[in-house]
Coordinates of C-alpha atoms and ligand atoms in Angstrom, one line a residue:
M13 CA -4.9 -22.1 38.8
W14 CA -3.2 -25.1 36.8
M15 CA -4.2 -25.0 33.1
K16 CA -4.1 -27.8 30.4
I17 CA -2.9 -26.2 27.5
A18 CA -2.5 -26.5 23.5
I19 CA 0.2 -24.5 21.6
I20 CA -0.1 -25.1 18.1
G21 CA 2.9 -24.4 16.1
A22 CA 7.1 -24.8 17.4
G23 CA 8.0 -22.1 15.5
P24 CA 10.1 -19.6 17.8
I25 CA 7.1 -18.4 19.6
G26 CA 5.3 -21.1 20.1
L27 CA 8.2 -22.4 21.7
S28 CA 9.1 -19.5 23.6
I29 CA 6.0 -19.2 24.9
A30 CA 5.9 -23.4 25.6
K31 CA 9.3 -22.8 28.2
K32 CA 7.3 -20.1 30.0
L33 CA 3.9 -21.5 30.8
S34 CA 5.6 -24.6 31.7
S35 CA 7.4 -22.9 34.1
L36 CA 4.6 -21.3 35.6
G37 CA 3.7 -25.0 36.2
H38 CA 1.3 -25.4 33.6
S39 CA 0.9 -29.0 31.4
V40 CA 1.8 -27.7 28.2
T41 CA 1.5 -29.9 24.6
V42 CA 3.2 -28.4 21.7
Y43 CA 1.9 -29.5 18.3
E44 CA 4.2 -28.8 15.0
E45 CA 3.1 -29.8 11.8
H46 CA 6.9 -30.5 10.3
K47 CA 9.2 -33.9 11.3
S48 CA 11.8 -31.3 11.8
I49 CA 12.4 -27.8 13.7
G50 CA 13.1 -24.7 12.2
I51 CA 12.7 -26.6 8.6
P52 CA 11.0 -25.2 5.8
Q53 CA 13.1 -22.0 6.6
H54 CA 11.5 -18.9 5.5
C55 CA 13.0 -16.2 7.2
A56 CA 16.2 -13.7 6.5
G57 CA 17.3 -13.7 9.9
V58 CA 18.6 -10.1 10.0
V59 CA 17.4 -8.5 13.8
S60 CA 19.2 -5.8 15.9
R61 CA 21.7 -6.5 17.9
S62 CA 20.0 -5.5 21.1
F63 CA 17.6 -8.4 20.0
I64 CA 20.7 -10.7 19.8
E65 CA 22.1 -9.9 23.0
R66 CA 18.4 -10.2 25.0
Y67 CA 17.4 -13.4 23.1
V68 CA 20.0 -15.7 21.3
G69 CA 23.6 -14.8 22.6
S70 CA 26.9 -15.1 20.0
K71 CA 26.2 -18.3 19.2
H72 CA 23.6 -18.2 16.3
I73 CA 25.1 -14.9 14.3
L74 CA 26.1 -15.7 11.0
N75 CA 27.1 -11.9 10.6
R76 CA 27.4 -8.5 12.2
F77 CA 26.4 -5.3 10.1
N78 CA 27.4 -1.3 11.2
R79 CA 25.7 -0.2 7.5
I80 CA 22.6 -0.5 5.9
K81 CA 23.2 0.9 2.3
L82 CA 19.8 2.0 0.9
Y83 CA 19.5 2.5 -3.6
S84 CA 16.5 4.2 -5.4
P85 CA 15.5 2.5 -8.6
S86 CA 17.9 4.7 -10.7
N87 CA 20.4 3.4 -8.3
I88 CA 21.7 6.5 -6.0
S89 CA 22.4 5.2 -2.6
V90 CA 22.2 6.8 0.8
T91 CA 24.4 4.6 3.7
L92 CA 22.9 4.6 7.4
H93 CA 26.1 4.1 9.4
D94 CA 27.5 3.6 12.8
N95 CA 30.6 3.0 14.5
S96 CA 30.0 -0.4 16.2
W97 CA 27.8 -3.3 14.6
F98 CA 23.6 -2.8 15.4
V99 CA 22.5 -5.8 13.1
G100 CA 23.2 -9.1 12.6
V101 CA 22.0 -12.2 10.9
I102 CA 21.1 -15.5 12.9
D103 CA 21.1 -18.6 11.6
R104 CA 17.2 -19.1 11.5
V105 CA 17.1 -23.4 12.1
G106 CA 20.3 -23.2 15.3
F107 CA 18.1 -20.4 17.4
D108 CA 14.9 -22.5 16.8
C109 CA 16.7 -25.9 17.6
E110 CA 18.1 -24.2 20.6
L111 CA 14.6 -23.2 21.8
Y112 CA 13.1 -26.6 21.1
D113 CA 16.0 -28.5 23.0
R114 CA 14.8 -26.4 26.2
C115 CA 11.5 -28.0 25.9
Y116 CA 11.8 -30.8 23.2
E117 CA 9.8 -32.9 26.4
Y118 CA 6.5 -31.5 25.6
C119 CA 6.6 -31.4 21.6
C120 CA 4.9 -33.6 19.1
L121 CA 6.6 -33.1 16.4
G122 CA 4.9 -34.0 12.7
V123 CA 1.7 -33.6 13.9
R124 CA -0.6 -31.6 12.6
V125 CA -3.7 -30.1 14.1
N126 CA -6.6 -29.8 11.4
A127 CA -9.5 -27.5 13.2
V128 CA -10.0 -26.0 16.4
N129 CA -13.0 -25.0 18.5
Y130 CA -12.4 -21.9 20.3
R131 CA -15.7 -22.3 22.6
K132 CA -14.3 -25.7 24.0
A133 CA -10.7 -24.8 23.7
S134 CA -10.7 -28.1 21.8
I135 CA -8.5 -29.0 19.0
E136 CA -8.7 -31.9 16.4
V137 CA -5.5 -34.4 15.7
N138 CA -5.5 -37.5 13.2
G139 CA -8.9 -37.6 13.5
I140 CA -9.2 -37.3 17.3
I141 CA -11.0 -34.6 19.5
K142 CA -8.6 -33.2 22.5
S143 CA -9.7 -30.5 25.3
Y144 CA -7.9 -28.3 26.7
D145 CA -8.6 -25.3 28.9
L146 CA -7.3 -23.3 26.6
V147 CA -5.2 -23.3 22.9
I148 CA -2.7 -21.0 21.6
N149 CA -2.1 -20.5 17.9
A150 CA 1.4 -19.9 16.9
E151 CA 1.0 -21.2 13.3
G152 CA 3.3 -18.4 11.5
A153 CA 2.1 -16.8 8.5
S154 CA 0.1 -20.0 7.0
H155 CA -3.1 -18.5 8.6
R156 CA -5.0 -21.6 8.4
I157 CA -6.4 -21.6 12.0
L158 CA -6.7 -17.6 11.7
G159 CA -8.6 -18.1 8.6
K160 CA -11.3 -20.5 9.9
T161 CA -11.6 -18.7 12.7
L162 CA -11.3 -14.9 13.3
N163 CA -10.5 -14.2 9.0
P164 CA -9.0 -10.9 9.2
Y165 CA -7.6 -8.8 6.0
V166 CA -3.9 -9.4 6.3
D167 CA -1.3 -7.3 4.1
R168 CA 1.0 -9.8 3.0
V169 CA 3.6 -10.3 0.3
P170 CA 5.4 -13.6 -1.1
G171 CA 8.8 -13.3 -0.5
I172 CA 12.1 -15.2 -1.8
Q173 CA 15.5 -15.8 -0.9
M174 CA 18.5 -17.9 -2.1
D175 CA 21.9 -18.3 -0.7
L176 CA 24.6 -18.2 -3.1
E177 CA 28.1 -19.5 -3.3
C178 CA 29.8 -16.9 -5.4
R179 CA 32.8 -14.5 -5.8
L180 CA 31.5 -11.5 -4.1
S181 CA 33.2 -7.9 -6.0
N182 CA 33.2 -4.4 -4.3
V183 CA 30.6 -5.3 -1.3
D184 CA 31.7 -4.5 2.0
L185 CA 31.0 -7.5 4.5
D186 CA 29.7 -5.2 7.4
T187 CA 27.0 -3.6 4.8
I188 CA 23.6 -4.8 4.0
Q189 CA 21.8 -3.1 0.7
V190 CA 18.8 -2.5 0.2
F191 CA 16.9 -2.0 -3.3
F192 CA 14.3 -0.4 -4.5
S193 CA 13.1 -1.3 -7.5
K194 CA 10.8 -1.6 -10.1
L195 CA 10.7 -5.1 -9.9
T196 CA 9.4 -5.3 -6.5
P197 CA 6.8 -2.0 -6.2
K198 CA 5.9 -1.4 -2.6
F199 CA 8.6 -4.0 -0.8
F200 CA 12.4 -3.8 -2.1
I201 CA 15.2 -6.4 -2.7
W202 CA 18.0 -7.3 -0.2
L203 CA 21.4 -8.7 0.1
L204 CA 23.2 -9.8 3.2
P205 CA 26.6 -11.0 2.8
L206 CA 27.2 -14.1 5.0
G207 CA 30.8 -14.6 5.3
D208 CA 33.0 -17.4 3.4
G209 CA 31.7 -16.3 -0.1
I210 CA 28.4 -16.8 0.5
V211 CA 25.3 -14.2 0.2
R212 CA 22.4 -14.5 1.1
V213 CA 19.7 -12.6 -1.8
G214 CA 16.2 -12.2 -1.7
L215 CA 13.1 -9.9 -2.6
G216 CA 9.5 -9.3 -1.8
S217 CA 6.8 -9.3 -4.6
S218 CA 3.5 -10.2 -5.3
R219 CA 4.1 -11.2 -9.3
K220 CA 6.4 -14.2 -10.2
P221 CA 9.0 -13.6 -6.8
Y222 CA 11.1 -16.4 -7.7
T223 CA 11.6 -15.7 -12.2
R224 CA 12.2 -11.9 -10.3
L225 CA 14.9 -12.6 -8.5
I226 CA 16.3 -14.9 -11.1
Y227 CA 16.0 -11.9 -13.2
V228 CA 18.0 -9.6 -10.8
L229 CA 20.7 -12.1 -10.3
S230 CA 21.5 -11.4 -13.9
K231 CA 19.9 -8.2 -15.4
H232 CA 20.5 -5.8 -12.2
P233 CA 22.4 -3.0 -12.9
I234 CA 24.6 -3.5 -9.7
I235 CA 23.7 -7.0 -8.0
S236 CA 24.5 -8.9 -11.1
K237 CA 28.0 -7.2 -10.9
Q238 CA 28.8 -7.9 -7.2
I239 CA 27.9 -11.5 -7.4
G240 CA 28.7 -12.4 -10.8
K241 CA 28.5 -16.4 -11.5
Y242 CA 27.1 -18.0 -8.5
R243 CA 25.8 -21.7 -7.5
V244 CA 22.8 -21.7 -5.5
L245 CA 22.8 -23.7 -2.1
R246 CA 19.3 -23.6 -1.4
V247 CA 16.0 -21.5 -2.0
F248 CA 13.7 -20.4 0.5
G249 CA 10.6 -18.1 1.4
G250 CA 7.2 -17.3 2.6
W251 CA 4.5 -14.9 3.0
I252 CA 6.5 -11.6 4.6
L253 CA 3.8 -10.3 6.7
R254 CA 2.8 -6.3 6.8
G255 CA -0.1 -5.9 9.1
P256 CA -2.5 -5.1 10.4
V257 CA -1.8 -6.9 13.4
L258 CA -4.8 -7.9 15.2
K259 CA -5.5 -5.6 18.2
T260 CA -7.9 -8.5 20.2
P261 CA -6.0 -11.1 19.6
Y262 CA -8.2 -14.1 21.1
L263 CA -11.1 -15.3 20.3
G264 CA -13.5 -17.5 22.9
R265 CA -10.6 -20.0 24.8
L266 CA -8.0 -18.8 21.5
L267 CA -5.1 -17.2 22.0
Y268 CA -3.5 -15.9 18.7
I269 CA 0.4 -14.8 18.9
G270 CA 3.0 -14.1 16.5
D271 CA 2.8 -13.7 13.0
S272 CA -0.8 -15.8 13.5
A273 CA -1.8 -12.5 15.6
I274 CA 0.4 -10.5 12.5
Q275 CA 2.6 -9.0 15.0
V276 CA 5.3 -7.7 12.4
K277 CA 7.0 -4.5 11.6
P278 CA 5.0 -3.4 8.8
L279 CA 8.0 -1.5 6.8
T280 CA 10.0 -4.9 7.0
G281 CA 7.8 -8.0 7.9
G282 CA 10.2 -8.5 10.9
G283 CA 8.2 -11.0 13.6
L284 CA 10.8 -12.2 15.8
L285 CA 11.3 -9.5 17.8
T286 CA 7.2 -8.0 18.4
G287 CA 6.7 -12.0 18.5
L288 CA 8.9 -12.2 21.6
K289 CA 7.4 -9.7 23.1
S290 CA 4.0 -10.5 22.8
V291 CA 5.7 -13.9 24.4
D292 CA 6.2 -11.6 27.5
A293 CA 3.1 -10.1 27.3
L294 CA 1.0 -13.7 27.8
T295 CA 3.8 -14.6 30.3
K296 CA 2.4 -11.8 32.4
A297 CA -1.6 -12.2 31.8
F298 CA -1.4 -16.3 33.1
N299 CA 0.8 -14.6 35.8
E300 CA -1.9 -12.1 36.9
C301 CA -5.1 -14.2 35.7
S302 CA -6.1 -16.9 37.4
D303 CA -9.6 -17.2 35.4
V304 CA -9.1 -19.2 32.3
N305 CA -12.0 -16.8 30.8
N306 CA -9.8 -14.0 31.7
I307 CA -6.4 -14.5 29.9
G308 CA -7.4 -13.2 26.8
V309 CA -8.4 -9.7 27.7
R310 CA -5.8 -9.4 29.9
Y311 CA -3.6 -10.2 27.0
A312 CA -5.1 -7.9 24.8
K313 CA -4.5 -4.9 27.3
L314 CA -0.8 -6.1 28.4
N315 CA -0.3 -6.1 24.4
L316 CA -2.0 -2.3 24.0
D317 CA 1.9 -0.7 23.6
L318 CA 3.0 -2.6 20.8
V319 CA -0.4 -3.1 18.7
M320 CA -0.3 0.9 18.5
K321 CA 3.1 1.1 17.7
L322 CA 2.7 -1.2 15.1
R323 CA -0.4 0.4 13.6
R324 CA 1.4 4.0 14.0
Q325 CA 4.4 2.3 11.8
R326 CA 1.7 0.7 9.5
V327 CA 0.3 4.3 8.7
L328 CA 4.0 5.4 8.3
V329 CA 4.7 3.0 5.5
K330 CA 1.4 4.0 3.8
L331 CA 2.5 7.6 4.1
L332 CA 5.8 6.8 2.7
N333 CA 3.7 4.7 -0.2
L334 CA 1.8 7.7 -0.7
L335 CA 4.7 10.1 -0.7
V336 CA 6.9 8.0 -2.7
N337 CA 5.4 6.3 -5.1
T338 CA 6.4 6.1 -8.3
P339 CA 10.4 5.2 -9.0
K340 CA 11.0 9.1 -10.3
T341 CA 9.2 10.6 -6.6
M342 CA 12.2 7.7 -5.1
D343 CA 14.9 8.9 -6.6
K344 CA 14.1 12.4 -6.4
A345 CA 13.5 11.5 -2.7
F346 CA 16.9 9.9 -2.6
S347 CA 18.6 12.7 -4.5
I348 CA 18.1 15.0 -1.6
I349 CA 18.8 12.9 1.3
S350 CA 21.9 12.2 -0.3
Q351 CA 23.2 15.9 -0.9
S352 CA 22.0 16.5 2.6
N353 CA 23.8 15.2 6.1
L354 CA 20.9 14.1 6.9
L355 CA 21.4 10.7 7.0
E356 CA 24.6 10.9 9.0
A357 CA 22.2 13.1 11.8
I358 CA 19.5 9.8 11.5
G359 CA 22.0 7.4 11.8
R360 CA 23.5 8.5 15.0
D361 CA 19.0 8.1 16.3
L362 CA 18.5 5.0 14.4
D363 CA 17.2 2.8 16.3
F364 CA 16.5 -0.9 13.8
D365 CA 14.0 -1.9 16.6
N366 CA 11.6 1.4 16.1
H367 CA 10.7 2.1 12.6
E368 CA 9.7 5.4 14.1
S369 CA 12.9 6.2 15.0
I370 CA 13.4 7.7 11.4
P371 CA 10.7 9.8 10.8
R372 CA 10.9 11.6 14.5
S373 CA 13.8 12.0 13.4
I374 CA 14.1 13.8 10.7
I375 CA 11.3 16.3 12.1
L376 CA 13.5 16.6 14.0
K377 CA 15.5 17.9 11.6
I378 CA 13.6 19.4 9.5
H379 CA 15.6 22.0 9.0
L380 CA 18.6 20.0 7.3
V381 CA 15.2 18.8 5.0
I382 CA 14.3 22.3 4.1
S383 CA 17.7 23.4 3.2
S384 CA 18.8 20.5 1.2
F385 CA 15.1 20.9 -0.6
I386 CA 16.0 24.8 -1.9
R387 CA 19.4 23.2 -2.6
A388 CA 18.0 20.5 -4.6
L389 CA 15.6 23.2 -6.0
I390 CA 18.5 25.8 -6.8
S391 CA 20.9 23.5 -8.7
Ligands
LIG4 C1 11.0 -14.2 3.2 C2 11.2 -14.0 5.1 C3 12.0 -13.3 5.2 C4 11.5 -12.7 6.8 N1 13.0 -12.3 7.6 C5 12.8 -12.0 8.8 C6 13.9 -10.8 9.5 O1 14.8 -10.7 9.0 N2 13.6 -11.0 10.6 C7 12.7 -10.9 11.3 O2 12.2 -10.6 12.6 N3 11.5 -11.8 10.5 C8 11.5 -12.3 9.3 N4 10.5 -13.2 9.1 C9 9.6 -13.2 9.5 C10 9.9 -14.3 10.6 O3 10.2 -15.3 9.9 C11 8.2 -14.7 11.5 O4 8.0 -13.4 12.2 C12 9.0 -15.2 12.5 O5 9.2 -16.6 12.3 C13 7.1 -15.9 13.4 O6 7.5 -17.2 14.4 P1 6.1 -17.8 14.7 O7 6.9 -18.9 15.2 O8 4.8 -17.2 15.1 O9 5.9 -18.8 13.7 P2 6.5 -19.8 12.6 O10 8.1 -19.3 12.1 O11 5.9 -19.5 11.1 O12 6.0 -21.0 12.7 C14 4.9 -21.6 12.6 C15 5.3 -23.0 13.0 O13 3.8 -23.4 13.1 C16 3.7 -25.1 12.7 N5 2.4 -25.0 11.9 C17 1.4 -24.2 11.3 N6 0.4 -24.7 10.9 C18 0.3 -25.7 12.0 C19 -0.9 -26.7 12.6 N7 -2.0 -26.5 12.0 N8 -0.9 -27.8 13.2 C20 0.6 -28.1 13.6 N9 1.7 -27.0 13.4 C21 2.1 -25.8 12.5 C22 4.8 -24.5 11.0 O14 5.8 -25.5 10.5 C23 6.0 -24.2 12.1 O15 6.9 -24.4 12.2 C24 11.1 -13.2 7.4 C25 9.7 -14.2 7.0 C26 9.7 -13.6 5.9 C27 8.9 -15.2 5.2

């Protein structure tokens, strides 16, 4: 059945679903409140190699990494590595603009959707009510429509980052650095070399994130030395979501997708892969259902595997926060791991897109954990 569909938000998820649904023959209109695509930017742009190969191509890659170096609060470090690159940073604005170029004719830029009636599938724009067969909410993490409709609990933390021009010293350009610190309880600081003397440094913290980032740049014992004097090129950020993902991503004739449905990895808040996987599920639901009233149910069913995976990951993150809940226990854990060859063994199985692969791998190599633990007790 041919449908008239409104999409709220021209982020990567809104634009991707718009392209897919128009290819299926539906009439699609995307409403974007900003006049430019991808701006204001909030995302660090870190995605896996397989994501880049499937969705991005080489055009928008800013850097490729084959190591992730993790630091404990006392700066004991461990490194996950692979022989070839497995993570990259992409230019999010370039990526979003390319998606826009494929469907600009259905997009209305600079137009905010103020309200949605989920029973009638209508939206209010500039005081005018417009009616559709379905409305898809891809509003991202702003959650204004989500807040006025389902209003679920959302675990989120403000994230801020800066692109800096500096003379990096003692930094491998093929290494992402992640610092667990007292300044960022339950989250972390990231440092991504982008090449050409530019580095992206950011953190997630529920208290004074900007002040903390400035403090980190000048006082953190490792970061301040690596960066030295710097010039700020830009400052950007937004809400980092950590779950819980919506299990029922619809209400009447309003569907939720991407950050608006909290479809993110709970460990890092990354939402590009999970959002685009949900685009595949929703497209399939449109393919399989001709009744507008059944699409939400079908979409929820097709997306259930992803939802359960994200829920399991959230339980793991909570467990990790319980086990390693003080800087001291985190230092101890890092010290045990760094003395074993566990990380080398895990590194070989590491799947950046599936955070469950880490505990699974640890369980499979439990003998290494036990022997390191005994060695740590003896020493
Ligand atoms: C600091 C930070 C770092 C991140 N780093 C990563 C990372 O490294 N890797 C990763 O995978 N993910 C990362 N993310 C998450 C990632 O940015 C999101 O998961 C992704 O952008 C979700 O895409 P989306 O299309 O759902 O939402 P968005 O990209 O937020 O797009 C939503 C769009 O909707 C528009 N909009 C909102 N409300 C309305 C309205 N009422 N009317 C009209 N338009 C509206 C907005 O202007 C926006 O353009 C990060 C997030 C933050 C905050």
